[in-house]
């Protein structure tokens, strides 16, 4: 391979493990930091500044350091004509599966009911439920959503999936588009949000849509905070329509001290950790794709700049 220059910008993250991973996987490449006078061949970025792309006119591809690419929306206008590539799985699917399975098990095994009983010092046993009895809906059937839906189905839950454009996942009943949303949601006792953030998914989970879930349903959001209208969720929890929510992502991260989500007895908050980019595995994938592009071969994971995901 020709000697390559890669510009690395890791948003607010610690850049050291990313640099080390590039040194291991592309030892002959020069890794640049922004700002620089040099022109890079490739960029590997999380939440990069727009000014970087005005200067970097020779980029052959821009790699997102995470699965989501909404952090690139503010710079997408400057990326026209450049290949934009997302991270595909790289260890994130397993993490998402663990998180969703934990939430599904808690719902299935009535964890919140037993927690409330413990608070009230009430000894009351509820019937065992077969796994197939629990209907789980997964919204978003991309690399991560598809893996989660399949894993939940393999475990024995009854899984249905919804996506904007029709997609098939083995063992999962698939629904697509706005027209099938109500039918998809109607029996879902647990809804797992794994959608990308786009103009058409922003605030999708509002009072109207969450009310389409059956009474007593629970929500898991491991996708993006901007999908959810948080006040509507809290209202539906307080009215008793929804039983609980497990939230990993929020409209504003970190959530403010005064946010009711911190204190709500039926909300579990985790700090955007459902699936963390593992530098070693992400950079191995980026390096492999760079090698393919240098050899004139196609790569997977290309972002559609019009659809914004
Ligand atoms: C994390 O949220 C990611 O998009 O990888």
Short mmCIF file of C-alpha atoms and ligand atoms in Angstrom, two decimals:
data_model
loop_
_atom_site.label_atom_id
_atom_site.label_comp_id
_atom_site.label_asym_id
_atom_site.label_seq_id
_atom_site.Cartn_x
_atom_site.Cartn_y
_atom_site.Cartn_z
CA UNK A 1 0.00 0.00 0.00
CA UNK A 2 1.18 3.57 -0.67
CA UNK A 3 2.16 5.49 2.50
CA UNK A 4 -1.12 6.81 3.86
CA UNK A 5 -2.08 9.75 6.03
CA UNK A 6 -5.09 9.36 8.29
CA UNK A 7 -6.63 12.21 10.20
CA UNK A 8 -8.09 11.11 13.53
CA UNK A 9 -10.65 13.15 15.45
CA UNK A 10 -12.33 11.42 18.37
CA UNK A 11 -14.77 14.12 19.59
CA UNK A 12 -14.73 14.27 23.35
CA UNK A 13 -13.31 10.75 23.68
CA UNK A 14 -9.83 9.74 24.83
CA UNK A 15 -7.84 9.62 21.61
CA UNK A 16 -4.92 7.54 22.93
CA UNK A 17 -6.44 4.04 22.49
CA UNK A 18 -7.50 4.99 18.94
CA UNK A 19 -3.99 6.16 18.06
CA UNK A 20 -2.52 2.99 19.52
CA UNK A 21 -4.94 0.83 17.56
CA UNK A 22 -4.03 2.64 14.31
CA UNK A 23 -0.33 2.14 15.09
CA UNK A 24 -1.00 -1.60 15.44
CA UNK A 25 -3.30 -2.08 12.44
CA UNK A 26 -1.80 0.41 9.97
CA UNK A 27 1.81 0.74 11.15
CA UNK A 28 2.99 2.40 7.95
CA UNK A 29 0.33 5.14 8.04
CA UNK A 30 0.88 8.59 9.52
CA UNK A 31 -1.89 9.49 11.94
CA UNK A 32 -2.59 13.24 11.96
CA UNK A 33 -4.51 15.29 14.49
CA UNK A 34 -6.63 18.29 13.59
CA UNK A 35 -5.66 21.05 12.91
CA UNK A 36 -2.86 20.20 10.52
CA UNK A 37 -1.42 21.62 7.32
CA UNK A 38 -1.11 18.14 5.84
CA UNK A 39 -3.75 16.60 3.57
CA UNK A 40 -4.96 13.20 4.74
CA UNK A 41 -6.11 10.32 2.54
CA UNK A 42 -8.71 9.10 5.04
CA UNK A 43 -10.48 10.50 8.08
CA UNK A 44 -11.62 8.51 11.12
CA UNK A 45 -13.90 10.70 13.19
CA UNK A 46 -16.46 11.15 15.90
CA UNK A 47 -18.35 14.51 15.95
CA UNK A 48 -15.78 16.32 13.78
CA UNK A 49 -15.70 20.10 13.22
CA UNK A 50 -16.97 21.35 9.86
CA UNK A 51 -13.77 23.36 9.34
CA UNK A 52 -11.81 20.11 9.11
CA UNK A 53 -13.52 19.17 5.86
CA UNK A 54 -13.00 22.60 4.27
CA UNK A 55 -9.25 21.97 4.63
CA UNK A 56 -9.17 18.24 3.94
CA UNK A 57 -9.83 18.21 0.22
CA UNK A 58 -8.09 14.90 -0.63
CA UNK A 59 -10.14 12.51 1.50
CA UNK A 60 -10.99 9.25 -0.18
CA UNK A 61 -13.32 8.14 2.61
CA UNK A 62 -14.50 9.26 6.02
CA UNK A 63 -15.00 6.59 8.66
CA UNK A 64 -17.41 7.09 11.55
CA UNK A 65 -15.87 5.78 14.77
CA UNK A 66 -19.31 4.60 15.91
CA UNK A 67 -22.30 2.75 14.53
CA UNK A 68 -24.54 5.83 14.47
CA UNK A 69 -23.72 8.53 11.94
CA UNK A 70 -26.00 11.30 13.20
CA UNK A 71 -22.86 12.99 14.61
CA UNK A 72 -21.90 13.57 10.95
CA UNK A 73 -25.15 15.25 9.90
CA UNK A 74 -23.79 18.79 10.51
CA UNK A 75 -20.89 18.09 8.12
CA UNK A 76 -22.69 15.96 5.53
CA UNK A 77 -23.00 18.90 3.10
CA UNK A 78 -19.20 19.05 2.99
CA UNK A 79 -18.90 15.29 2.44
CA UNK A 80 -20.79 15.04 -0.87
CA UNK A 81 -18.75 12.96 -3.26
CA UNK A 82 -16.72 11.34 -0.45
CA UNK A 83 -17.50 7.82 0.73
CA UNK A 84 -18.79 7.86 4.31
CA UNK A 85 -18.53 4.53 6.10
CA UNK A 86 -20.02 3.42 9.41
CA UNK A 87 -18.69 0.88 11.90
CA UNK A 88 -20.51 -2.41 11.40
CA UNK A 89 -20.82 -4.44 14.59
CA UNK A 90 -17.12 -4.60 15.64
CA UNK A 91 -18.17 -6.00 19.01
CA UNK A 92 -21.19 -3.72 19.43
CA UNK A 93 -23.82 -6.29 18.44
CA UNK A 94 -22.86 -8.60 21.33
CA UNK A 95 -23.02 -5.71 23.78
CA UNK A 96 -26.44 -4.68 22.47
CA UNK A 97 -27.66 -8.28 22.70
CA UNK A 98 -26.58 -8.49 26.34
CA UNK A 99 -28.34 -5.24 27.20
CA UNK A 100 -31.59 -6.08 25.38
CA UNK A 101 -31.64 -9.62 26.74
CA UNK A 102 -31.17 -8.32 30.28
CA UNK A 103 -34.14 -5.96 29.82
CA UNK A 104 -36.22 -8.74 28.25
CA UNK A 105 -35.40 -11.13 31.09
CA UNK A 106 -36.33 -8.51 33.66
CA UNK A 107 -39.66 -7.96 31.94
CA UNK A 108 -40.25 -11.67 31.50
CA UNK A 109 -39.29 -12.51 35.10
CA UNK A 110 -41.35 -9.58 36.49
CA UNK A 111 -38.36 -7.87 38.11
CA UNK A 112 -40.15 -4.55 38.66
CA UNK A 113 -43.15 -6.29 40.21
CA UNK A 114 -40.91 -8.15 42.65
CA UNK A 115 -38.94 -4.97 43.39
CA UNK A 116 -42.19 -3.18 44.28
CA UNK A 117 -43.29 -6.16 46.40
CA UNK A 118 -39.97 -6.12 48.24
CA UNK A 119 -40.42 -2.44 49.07
CA UNK A 120 -43.85 -3.28 50.45
CA UNK A 121 -42.50 -6.45 52.18
CA UNK A 122 -45.09 -8.46 50.32
CA UNK A 123 -44.50 -12.19 49.66
CA UNK A 124 -46.51 -12.97 46.54
CA UNK A 125 -45.67 -15.48 43.83
CA UNK A 126 -46.74 -15.01 40.22
CA UNK A 127 -47.09 -17.73 37.60
CA UNK A 128 -44.13 -18.78 35.50
CA UNK A 129 -44.40 -17.62 31.89
CA UNK A 130 -43.08 -19.51 28.90
CA UNK A 131 -40.57 -17.44 26.93
CA UNK A 132 -42.69 -17.54 23.77
CA UNK A 133 -45.39 -15.71 25.68
CA UNK A 134 -43.39 -12.49 25.78
CA UNK A 135 -43.74 -10.44 22.61
CA UNK A 136 -40.76 -8.19 22.03
CA UNK A 137 -40.71 -5.56 19.30
CA UNK A 138 -37.43 -4.33 17.88
CA UNK A 139 -37.54 -1.05 15.96
CA UNK A 140 -34.68 -0.80 13.48
CA UNK A 141 -33.36 -3.92 11.79
CA UNK A 142 -29.91 -2.79 10.66
CA UNK A 143 -26.69 -4.54 11.64
CA UNK A 144 -27.28 -4.07 15.39
CA UNK A 145 -31.09 -4.18 15.46
CA UNK A 146 -31.14 -7.29 13.28
CA UNK A 147 -28.62 -9.03 15.56
CA UNK A 148 -30.64 -8.16 18.66
CA UNK A 149 -33.94 -9.29 17.12
CA UNK A 150 -32.37 -12.60 16.06
CA UNK A 151 -30.78 -13.21 19.45
CA UNK A 152 -34.03 -12.54 21.32
CA UNK A 153 -35.86 -14.88 18.94
CA UNK A 154 -33.17 -17.56 19.34
CA UNK A 155 -33.60 -17.28 23.10
CA UNK A 156 -37.26 -18.11 22.67
CA UNK A 157 -39.13 -14.83 22.84
CA UNK A 158 -41.70 -13.98 20.19
CA UNK A 159 -40.03 -11.22 18.25
CA UNK A 160 -41.39 -8.78 15.72
CA UNK A 161 -39.34 -6.17 13.96
CA UNK A 162 -40.14 -2.83 12.38
CA UNK A 163 -38.11 -0.77 9.96
CA UNK A 164 -38.73 2.12 7.59
CA UNK A 165 -37.87 0.01 4.55
CA UNK A 166 -38.89 -3.67 4.58
CA UNK A 167 -36.15 -5.99 5.89
CA UNK A 168 -36.26 -9.71 6.62
CA UNK A 169 -34.68 -11.22 9.75
CA UNK A 170 -34.80 -14.95 10.34
CA UNK A 171 -37.27 -15.96 13.04
CA UNK A 172 -38.68 -12.44 13.28
CA UNK A 173 -42.04 -11.22 11.99
CA UNK A 174 -41.22 -8.11 10.02
CA UNK A 175 -43.28 -4.94 9.61
CA UNK A 176 -42.36 -1.87 7.60
CA UNK A 177 -43.28 1.77 7.27
CA UNK A 178 -45.67 4.10 9.00
CA UNK A 179 -48.66 2.13 7.69
CA UNK A 180 -47.70 -1.00 9.66
CA UNK A 181 -46.53 0.72 12.83
CA UNK A 182 -49.77 0.35 14.81
CA UNK A 183 -50.13 -3.35 13.91
CA UNK A 184 -46.49 -3.92 14.85
CA UNK A 185 -46.80 -2.25 18.25
CA UNK A 186 -50.19 -3.63 19.31
CA UNK A 187 -48.98 -6.81 21.10
CA UNK A 188 -45.42 -5.70 22.09
CA UNK A 189 -44.93 -5.93 25.84
CA UNK A 190 -41.37 -4.81 25.41
CA UNK A 191 -40.26 -2.33 22.77
CA UNK A 192 -36.55 -2.05 21.99
CA UNK A 193 -35.55 1.05 20.03
CA UNK A 194 -32.56 0.45 17.76
CA UNK A 195 -33.36 2.94 14.98
CA UNK A 196 -30.89 5.35 13.47
CA UNK A 197 -31.50 9.04 14.17
CA UNK A 198 -32.82 10.70 11.00
CA UNK A 199 -35.32 13.50 10.39
CA UNK A 200 -38.07 10.86 10.14
CA UNK A 201 -37.19 9.08 13.41
CA UNK A 202 -36.68 12.20 15.52
CA UNK A 203 -39.38 12.31 18.25
CA UNK A 204 -41.02 9.23 16.74
CA UNK A 205 -41.57 7.76 20.21
CA UNK A 206 -44.15 10.25 21.42
CA UNK A 207 -47.44 9.92 23.29
CA UNK A 208 -49.32 8.81 20.16
CA UNK A 209 -46.90 6.03 19.23
CA UNK A 210 -46.14 4.83 22.78
CA UNK A 211 -49.90 4.70 23.47
CA UNK A 212 -50.17 2.09 20.70
CA UNK A 213 -48.28 -0.33 22.97
CA UNK A 214 -50.47 -2.50 25.19
CA UNK A 215 -51.05 -1.40 28.78
CA UNK A 216 -48.18 -2.55 31.00
CA UNK A 217 -45.56 -2.50 28.23
CA UNK A 218 -41.98 -1.37 28.84
CA UNK A 219 -39.56 0.59 26.67
CA UNK A 220 -35.85 0.12 26.09
CA UNK A 221 -33.98 2.88 24.27
CA UNK A 222 -30.46 1.99 23.23
CA UNK A 223 -30.52 4.03 20.02
CA UNK A 224 -30.69 7.80 20.27
CA UNK A 225 -32.27 10.05 22.90
CA UNK A 226 -33.85 12.31 20.29
CA UNK A 227 -36.21 9.51 19.24
CA UNK A 228 -38.07 9.80 22.52
CA UNK A 229 -40.28 12.62 23.79
CA UNK A 230 -39.20 12.23 27.41
CA UNK A 231 -42.15 14.16 28.91
CA UNK A 232 -44.57 11.87 27.06
CA UNK A 233 -42.82 8.80 28.44
CA UNK A 234 -42.95 10.12 32.01
CA UNK A 235 -46.66 10.97 31.60
CA UNK A 236 -47.46 7.47 30.27
CA UNK A 237 -45.51 5.89 33.16
CA UNK A 238 -47.33 8.04 35.71
CA UNK A 239 -50.71 7.30 34.15
CA UNK A 240 -49.91 3.58 34.37
CA UNK A 241 -50.05 2.89 30.64
CA UNK A 242 -46.37 1.95 30.56
CA UNK A 243 -44.80 -0.18 33.25
CA UNK A 244 -41.21 0.95 32.96
CA UNK A 245 -38.36 2.18 30.80
CA UNK A 246 -34.71 1.30 30.50
CA UNK A 247 -32.92 4.22 28.92
CA UNK A 248 -29.31 4.33 27.77
CA UNK A 249 -29.56 7.44 25.60
CA UNK A 250 -31.07 10.86 26.21
CA UNK A 251 -31.98 14.07 24.44
CA UNK A 252 -29.24 15.85 26.42
CA UNK A 253 -26.30 13.81 27.64
CA UNK A 254 -25.39 13.77 30.44
CA UNK A 255 -28.94 14.28 31.69
CA UNK A 256 -29.45 17.34 33.88
CA UNK A 257 -29.50 16.99 37.69
CA UNK A 258 -33.14 18.09 37.74
CA UNK A 259 -34.29 15.57 35.10
CA UNK A 260 -37.20 13.46 36.45
CA UNK A 261 -35.64 10.45 34.71
CA UNK A 262 -32.91 10.18 37.38
CA UNK A 263 -35.46 9.77 40.15
CA UNK A 264 -38.37 8.02 38.49
CA UNK A 265 -38.95 4.72 40.33
CA UNK A 266 -39.73 2.89 37.11
CA UNK A 267 -36.96 4.28 34.94
CA UNK A 268 -33.53 2.68 34.78
CA UNK A 269 -30.83 5.04 33.53
CA UNK A 270 -27.47 3.96 32.12
CA UNK A 271 -24.94 6.49 30.74
CA UNK A 272 -24.84 5.60 27.01
CA UNK A 273 -22.99 2.35 27.53
CA UNK A 274 -25.28 -0.24 25.89
CA UNK A 275 -22.67 -0.68 23.16
CA UNK A 276 -19.36 1.11 23.35
CA UNK A 277 -17.01 1.41 20.37
CA UNK A 278 -14.03 -0.85 21.08
CA UNK A 279 -11.05 0.96 19.47
CA UNK A 280 -9.15 -2.25 18.77
CA UNK A 281 -12.01 -3.86 16.85
CA UNK A 282 -13.25 -0.70 15.16
CA UNK A 283 -9.80 0.22 13.89
CA UNK A 284 -9.19 -3.35 12.69
CA UNK A 285 -12.36 -2.97 10.61
CA UNK A 286 -11.39 0.49 9.34
CA UNK A 287 -7.91 -0.76 8.40
CA UNK A 288 -9.40 -3.67 6.48
CA UNK A 289 -11.74 -1.34 4.59
CA UNK A 290 -8.90 1.07 3.80
CA UNK A 291 -6.92 -1.84 2.37
CA UNK A 292 -9.91 -2.76 0.19
CA UNK A 293 -10.42 0.82 -1.02
CA UNK A 294 -6.70 1.10 -1.81
CA UNK A 295 -7.02 -2.09 -3.85
CA UNK A 296 -9.98 -0.61 -5.74
CA UNK A 297 -12.51 -2.92 -4.07
CA UNK A 298 -15.94 -2.08 -2.69
CA UNK A 299 -16.64 -1.81 1.04
CA UNK A 300 -19.82 -2.39 3.03
CA UNK A 301 -21.31 0.02 5.55
CA UNK A 302 -21.58 2.99 3.16
CA UNK A 303 -23.80 5.76 4.49
CA UNK A 304 -26.57 7.15 2.30
CA UNK A 305 -26.06 10.91 2.69
CA UNK A 306 -29.60 11.67 1.48
CA UNK A 307 -31.27 9.28 3.94
CA UNK A 308 -28.71 10.38 6.59
CA UNK A 309 -27.98 6.83 7.77
C1 LIG B 1 -22.80 4.90 19.74
O1 LIG B 1 -23.77 5.44 20.16
C2 LIG B 1 -22.53 4.63 18.34
O2 LIG B 1 -23.21 5.18 17.47
O3 LIG B 1 -21.62 3.84 18.07
#
